[in-house]
Coordinates of C-alpha atoms in Angstrom, one line a residue:
M1 CA 36.4 -19.8 -21.2
E2 CA 36.7 -19.4 -17.4
Y3 CA 35.6 -15.8 -17.6
A4 CA 32.6 -16.7 -19.8
E5 CA 31.7 -19.5 -17.4
S6 CA 31.7 -17.2 -14.4
E7 CA 29.6 -14.5 -16.3
M8 CA 27.0 -17.1 -17.4
E9 CA 26.8 -18.6 -13.9
R10 CA 26.2 -15.1 -12.6
V11 CA 23.4 -14.5 -15.1
V12 CA 21.7 -17.9 -14.5
T13 CA 21.9 -17.5 -10.7
T14 CA 20.3 -14.0 -11.0
V15 CA 17.5 -15.3 -13.2
I16 CA 16.8 -18.3 -10.8
N17 CA 16.9 -16.2 -7.6
K18 CA 14.6 -13.5 -9.1
S19 CA 12.2 -16.1 -10.5
V20 CA 11.9 -17.9 -7.1
S21 CA 11.4 -14.6 -5.3
E22 CA 8.6 -13.6 -7.7
C23 CA 6.9 -17.0 -7.4
S24 CA 3.7 -16.9 -5.2
I25 CA 4.5 -19.2 -2.3
S26 CA 1.3 -19.7 -0.2
D27 CA 1.0 -20.7 3.4
N28 CA -0.9 -23.7 2.2
L29 CA 2.4 -25.5 1.4
F30 CA 2.3 -27.4 4.7
L31 CA -0.5 -29.7 5.8
M32 CA -0.6 -29.8 9.6
K33 CA -2.4 -32.7 11.4
K34 CA -2.7 -33.4 15.1
D35 CA -3.0 -36.9 16.7
Y36 CA -5.0 -37.7 19.8
D37 CA -2.0 -36.8 22.0
N38 CA -1.4 -33.5 20.2
T39 CA 1.6 -34.8 18.2
V40 CA 1.9 -32.7 15.1
I41 CA 2.4 -34.4 11.7
V42 CA 3.7 -32.2 8.9
D43 CA 3.2 -33.0 5.3
Y44 CA 3.3 -31.1 2.0
D45 CA 0.4 -30.3 -0.2
P46 CA 1.4 -31.9 -3.5
V47 CA -0.9 -29.7 -5.6
V48 CA 0.6 -26.5 -4.2
L49 CA 4.2 -27.9 -4.4
N50 CA 3.7 -28.9 -8.1
K51 CA 2.3 -25.5 -8.9
I52 CA 5.4 -23.8 -7.4
I53 CA 7.8 -26.1 -9.2
G54 CA 6.0 -25.7 -12.5
E55 CA 5.9 -21.9 -12.2
I56 CA 9.6 -21.6 -11.4
S57 CA 10.5 -24.0 -14.2
N58 CA 8.5 -22.0 -16.8
R59 CA 9.8 -18.6 -15.6
V60 CA 13.4 -19.7 -15.6
S61 CA 13.1 -21.5 -19.0
N62 CA 11.4 -18.6 -20.7
D63 CA 13.6 -15.9 -19.3
L64 CA 16.8 -17.8 -20.1
K65 CA 15.7 -18.2 -23.7
L66 CA 14.9 -14.5 -24.0
I67 CA 18.2 -13.5 -22.4
G68 CA 20.0 -15.8 -24.8
K69 CA 18.3 -13.9 -27.6
K70 CA 19.4 -10.6 -25.9
D71 CA 15.8 -9.4 -25.5
F72 CA 16.1 -5.8 -24.2
D73 CA 13.1 -5.9 -21.8
T74 CA 14.2 -9.2 -20.2
L75 CA 17.8 -7.9 -19.7
K76 CA 16.4 -4.8 -18.1
K77 CA 14.2 -6.9 -15.8
Y78 CA 17.3 -8.6 -14.4
D79 CA 19.5 -5.5 -14.4
L80 CA 21.8 -7.0 -17.0
D81 CA 23.5 -5.1 -19.8
I82 CA 24.2 -6.2 -23.3
S83 CA 27.9 -5.8 -22.4
T84 CA 27.6 -8.9 -20.2
F85 CA 27.7 -11.0 -23.3
Y86 CA 31.0 -9.7 -24.5
I87 CA 34.5 -10.5 -23.2
P88 CA 37.3 -8.0 -23.6
S89 CA 40.0 -9.7 -25.7
G90 CA 42.8 -8.3 -23.5
I91 CA 41.7 -10.7 -20.7
I92 CA 43.3 -13.6 -22.6
F93 CA 46.7 -12.2 -21.6
H94 CA 46.0 -12.3 -17.8
S95 CA 47.3 -8.8 -17.4
I96 CA 45.5 -6.0 -15.6
F97 CA 46.9 -3.4 -18.0
L98 CA 45.5 -5.2 -21.1
N99 CA 42.0 -6.1 -19.7
N100 CA 40.0 -3.5 -21.5
L101 CA 42.0 -3.3 -24.7
G102 CA 41.2 -4.9 -28.0
P103 CA 37.9 -5.9 -29.6
K104 CA 35.2 -7.5 -27.6
I105 CA 34.5 -11.2 -28.1
P106 CA 30.8 -12.2 -28.2
I107 CA 29.4 -14.9 -25.9
F108 CA 26.2 -16.7 -26.8
M109 CA 24.2 -18.6 -24.2
E110 CA 21.6 -21.2 -25.0
P111 CA 19.7 -23.5 -22.6
I112 CA 20.3 -27.1 -23.7
S113 CA 17.7 -29.2 -21.9
S114 CA 14.7 -28.6 -19.6
I115 CA 15.0 -26.9 -16.3
N116 CA 15.0 -29.4 -13.4
P117 CA 13.8 -27.9 -10.1
N118 CA 13.6 -30.2 -7.1
I119 CA 12.5 -29.7 -3.5
E120 CA 15.0 -30.4 -0.6
T121 CA 14.0 -30.3 3.0
K122 CA 16.0 -30.2 6.1
V123 CA 14.7 -30.8 9.6
T124 CA 16.7 -29.7 12.6
E125 CA 16.2 -29.4 16.3
Y126 CA 15.2 -25.9 17.4
G127 CA 15.3 -25.3 21.2
I128 CA 13.5 -27.8 23.5
N129 CA 10.9 -29.9 21.8
N130 CA 10.7 -27.8 18.6
S131 CA 11.7 -28.6 15.0
L132 CA 12.8 -26.2 12.3
I133 CA 11.8 -27.3 8.8
E134 CA 13.6 -25.6 5.9
V135 CA 12.3 -26.1 2.4
N136 CA 14.8 -25.2 -0.4
I137 CA 14.4 -25.5 -4.1
K138 CA 17.4 -26.8 -6.1
V139 CA 17.4 -25.8 -9.7
V140 CA 19.8 -27.4 -12.2
V141 CA 20.2 -25.8 -15.6
N142 CA 22.3 -27.0 -18.5
I143 CA 23.7 -24.1 -20.5
K144 CA 25.7 -24.2 -23.7
M145 CA 28.2 -21.3 -24.0
I146 CA 29.3 -20.5 -27.5
L147 CA 32.4 -18.4 -28.2
P148 CA 33.6 -17.8 -31.8
T149 CA 36.4 -20.4 -31.4
S150 CA 34.8 -22.9 -29.1
S151 CA 31.7 -24.0 -27.1
K152 CA 31.2 -25.7 -23.8
N153 CA 28.3 -27.3 -22.0
N154 CA 28.0 -26.1 -18.4
K155 CA 25.8 -27.4 -15.6
I156 CA 24.8 -24.8 -13.1
M157 CA 23.1 -25.7 -9.8
V158 CA 21.5 -23.1 -7.6
I159 CA 19.8 -23.7 -4.2
V160 CA 17.3 -21.1 -3.1
P161 CA 15.4 -21.2 0.2
L162 CA 11.6 -21.3 -0.3
T163 CA 10.2 -21.3 3.3
V164 CA 11.0 -22.0 6.9
K165 CA 8.5 -23.4 9.5
I166 CA 8.9 -23.9 13.2
I167 CA 6.9 -26.8 14.7
Q168 CA 6.2 -26.8 18.4
G169 CA 6.3 -30.2 20.1
N170 CA 4.8 -31.5 23.3
I171 CA 6.2 -30.7 26.7
P172 CA 7.4 -33.8 28.6
E173 CA 5.6 -34.9 31.8
Y174 CA 8.6 -35.2 34.1
Y175 CA 10.5 -32.8 36.2
F176 CA 14.3 -33.0 35.7
G177 CA 14.1 -36.8 35.5
S178 CA 13.8 -37.2 39.3
L179 CA 11.2 -38.9 41.4
N180 CA 9.6 -37.5 44.5
K181 CA 10.6 -39.5 47.6
K182 CA 8.7 -39.4 50.9
N183 CA 10.8 -39.1 54.1
N184 CA 9.9 -41.1 57.2

């Protein structure tokens, strides 16, 4: 079961990463506004963000269903082989010598519930008076792995970076924090 879990996690991670990389992420994700004193306010365009989340959710859901049915074109798209869904029975004995011996045990994969993508942001300091905004998408997938003798539900979470933006702040009006003094 551990071997099947690691193989299915690899397959799901590959599908999610490729789906996010194929998604069209536009520069319109951020809405930049300036105040009267040139302070930058950064917000997200909810329409663009919802399109991205919907597109990723649909791609991952459809492709996982097709991979579960062992669709040849979808397997080829993700550089997967039909042998990914078979475990050598010799692996049960935890011996290197017996790994590839015996018949192959089939694994079946089936998405259980809907795909849940969420956006996570992280803002950090970047140099002097700058901010670095990282936008990641966290995708949670529930997969049911079915072996001939047992089955198990597995929750797989993958975090993929969407975009990074540097926001330049204002330069302060003081010089090393000291005051000018006049000498008599």
